[in-house]
Tab-separated table of C-alpha atoms in Angstrom:
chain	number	residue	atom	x	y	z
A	20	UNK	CA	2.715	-11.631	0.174
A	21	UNK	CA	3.434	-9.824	3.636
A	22	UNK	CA	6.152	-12.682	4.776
A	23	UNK	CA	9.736	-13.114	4.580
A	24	UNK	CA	9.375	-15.766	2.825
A	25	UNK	CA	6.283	-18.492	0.986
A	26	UNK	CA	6.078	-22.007	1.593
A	27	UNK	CA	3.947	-21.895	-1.666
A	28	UNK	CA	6.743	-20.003	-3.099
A	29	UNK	CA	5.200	-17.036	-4.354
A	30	UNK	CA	6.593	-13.934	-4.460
A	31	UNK	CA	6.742	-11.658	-1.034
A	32	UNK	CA	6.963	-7.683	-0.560
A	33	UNK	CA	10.863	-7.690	0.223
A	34	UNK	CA	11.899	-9.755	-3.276
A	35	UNK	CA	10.299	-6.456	-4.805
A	36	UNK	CA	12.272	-3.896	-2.797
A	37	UNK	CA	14.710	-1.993	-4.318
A	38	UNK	CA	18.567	-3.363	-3.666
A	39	UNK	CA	19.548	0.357	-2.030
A	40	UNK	CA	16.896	-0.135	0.307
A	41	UNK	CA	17.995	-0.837	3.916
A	42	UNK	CA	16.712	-3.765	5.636
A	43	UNK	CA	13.080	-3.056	6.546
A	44	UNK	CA	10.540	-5.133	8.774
A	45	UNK	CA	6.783	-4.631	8.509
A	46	UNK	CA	4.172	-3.473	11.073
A	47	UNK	CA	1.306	-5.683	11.296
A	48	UNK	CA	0.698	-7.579	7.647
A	49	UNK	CA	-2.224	-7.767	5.128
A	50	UNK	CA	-3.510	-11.287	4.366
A	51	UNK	CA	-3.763	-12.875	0.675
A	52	UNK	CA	-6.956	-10.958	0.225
A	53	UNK	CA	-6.427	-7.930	2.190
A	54	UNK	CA	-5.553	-4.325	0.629
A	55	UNK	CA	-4.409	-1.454	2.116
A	56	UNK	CA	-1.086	0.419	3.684
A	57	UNK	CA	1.291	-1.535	4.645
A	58	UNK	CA	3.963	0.186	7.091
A	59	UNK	CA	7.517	-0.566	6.727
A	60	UNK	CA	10.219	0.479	8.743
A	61	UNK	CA	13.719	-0.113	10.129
A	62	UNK	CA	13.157	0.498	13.760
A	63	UNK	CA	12.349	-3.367	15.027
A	64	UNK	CA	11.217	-1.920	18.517
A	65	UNK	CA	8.649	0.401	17.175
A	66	UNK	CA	7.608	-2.280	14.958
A	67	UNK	CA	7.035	-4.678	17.962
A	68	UNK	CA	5.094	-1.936	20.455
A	69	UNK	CA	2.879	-1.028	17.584
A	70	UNK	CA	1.921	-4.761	17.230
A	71	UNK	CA	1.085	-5.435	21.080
A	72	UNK	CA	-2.014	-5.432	22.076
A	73	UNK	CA	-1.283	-3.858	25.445
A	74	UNK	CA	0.280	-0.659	23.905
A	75	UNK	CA	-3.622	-0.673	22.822
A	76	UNK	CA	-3.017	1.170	19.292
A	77	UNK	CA	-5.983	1.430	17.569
A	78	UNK	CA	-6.330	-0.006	14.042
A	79	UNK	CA	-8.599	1.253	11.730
A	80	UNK	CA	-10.321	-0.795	8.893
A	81	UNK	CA	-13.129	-0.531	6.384
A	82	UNK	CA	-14.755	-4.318	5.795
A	83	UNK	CA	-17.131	-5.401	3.042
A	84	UNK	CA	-19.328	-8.080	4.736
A	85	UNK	CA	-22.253	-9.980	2.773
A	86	UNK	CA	-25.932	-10.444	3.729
A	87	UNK	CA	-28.031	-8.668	6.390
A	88	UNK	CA	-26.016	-6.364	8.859
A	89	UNK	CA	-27.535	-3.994	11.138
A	90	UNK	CA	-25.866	-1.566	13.247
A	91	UNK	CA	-27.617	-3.351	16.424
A	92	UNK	CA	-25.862	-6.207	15.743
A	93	UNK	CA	-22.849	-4.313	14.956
A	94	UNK	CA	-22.736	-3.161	18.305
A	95	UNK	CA	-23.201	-6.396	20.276
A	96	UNK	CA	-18.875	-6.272	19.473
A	97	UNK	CA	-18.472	-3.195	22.087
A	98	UNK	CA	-18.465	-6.427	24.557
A	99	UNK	CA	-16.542	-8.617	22.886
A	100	UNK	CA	-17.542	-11.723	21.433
A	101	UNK	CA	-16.024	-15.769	22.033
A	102	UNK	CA	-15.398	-17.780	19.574
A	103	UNK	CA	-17.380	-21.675	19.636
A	104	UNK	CA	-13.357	-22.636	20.104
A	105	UNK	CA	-12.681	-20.569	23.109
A	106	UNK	CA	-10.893	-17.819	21.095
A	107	UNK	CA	-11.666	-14.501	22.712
A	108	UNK	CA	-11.362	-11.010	21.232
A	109	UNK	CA	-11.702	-7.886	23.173
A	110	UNK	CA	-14.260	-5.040	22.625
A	111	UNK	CA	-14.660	-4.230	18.837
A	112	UNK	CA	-15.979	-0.785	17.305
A	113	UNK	CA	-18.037	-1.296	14.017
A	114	UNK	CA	-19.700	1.328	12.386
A	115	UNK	CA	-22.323	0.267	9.438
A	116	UNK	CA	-21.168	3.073	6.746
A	117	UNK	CA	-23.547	2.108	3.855
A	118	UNK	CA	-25.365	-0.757	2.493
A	119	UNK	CA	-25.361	-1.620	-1.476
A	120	UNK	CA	-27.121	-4.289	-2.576
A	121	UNK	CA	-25.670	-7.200	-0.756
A	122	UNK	CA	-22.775	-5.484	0.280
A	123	UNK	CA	-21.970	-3.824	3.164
A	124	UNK	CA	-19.374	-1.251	4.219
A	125	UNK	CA	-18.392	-1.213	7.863
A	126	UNK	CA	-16.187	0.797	9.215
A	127	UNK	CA	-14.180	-1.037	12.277
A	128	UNK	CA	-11.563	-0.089	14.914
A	129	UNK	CA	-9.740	-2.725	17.019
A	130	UNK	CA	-6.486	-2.776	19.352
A	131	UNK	CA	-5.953	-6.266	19.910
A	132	UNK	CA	-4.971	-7.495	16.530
A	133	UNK	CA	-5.622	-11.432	16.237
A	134	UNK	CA	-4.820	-13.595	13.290
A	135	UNK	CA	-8.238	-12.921	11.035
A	136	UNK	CA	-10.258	-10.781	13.295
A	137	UNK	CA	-11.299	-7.964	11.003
């Protein structure tokens, strides 16, 4: 888990650190089912302007969706999309890589960083 600390009281990324370590705070996280780097470090400001979506860093992911996806549709996100509850997420860059069976691979780059937006 990419928390401090579990409500559900499973284990999180810092009870595995190694005791010498300094204290460490992460940059972005990675949800339950999400792999990939996770950036550590001990510089809380850097942490913080790399998280804000107005220092507009870009993040780069690669997403396996299910069903039909075309890159037309794909690039309806260049102007953004709203949410049926209002939630609105700035321009997103998706690039169909390949299709396998019922899997696709996209490729996606986004700077505003919203709770589930990948």
């Amino acid at each position: 888990m990419t928390s401090n600390r579990d409500p559900e009281g499973r284990k999180t990324i810092f009870q595995n650190m190694p005791e010498w370590m300094p204290r460490v705070v992460t940059v972005g996280r990675l949800d339950i089912t999400t792999e990939g780097l996770l950036l550590l470090t001990n510089d809380g400001g850097l942490a913080r302007a790399m998280e804000l979506p107005k220092t507009g860093f870009v993040r780069h992911y690669r997403a396996r969706a299910h069903g039909e996806v075309t890159q037309a549709a794909l690039d309806t996100l260049k102007n953004g999309i709203t949410l049926d509850d209002g939630t609105r997420y700035t321009s997103i860059e998706a690039e169909l890589e390949r299709t396998t069976g019922a899997n696709n691979w996209i490729n996606v780059r986004l700077s505003e960083g919203k709770n589930r937006e990948v």
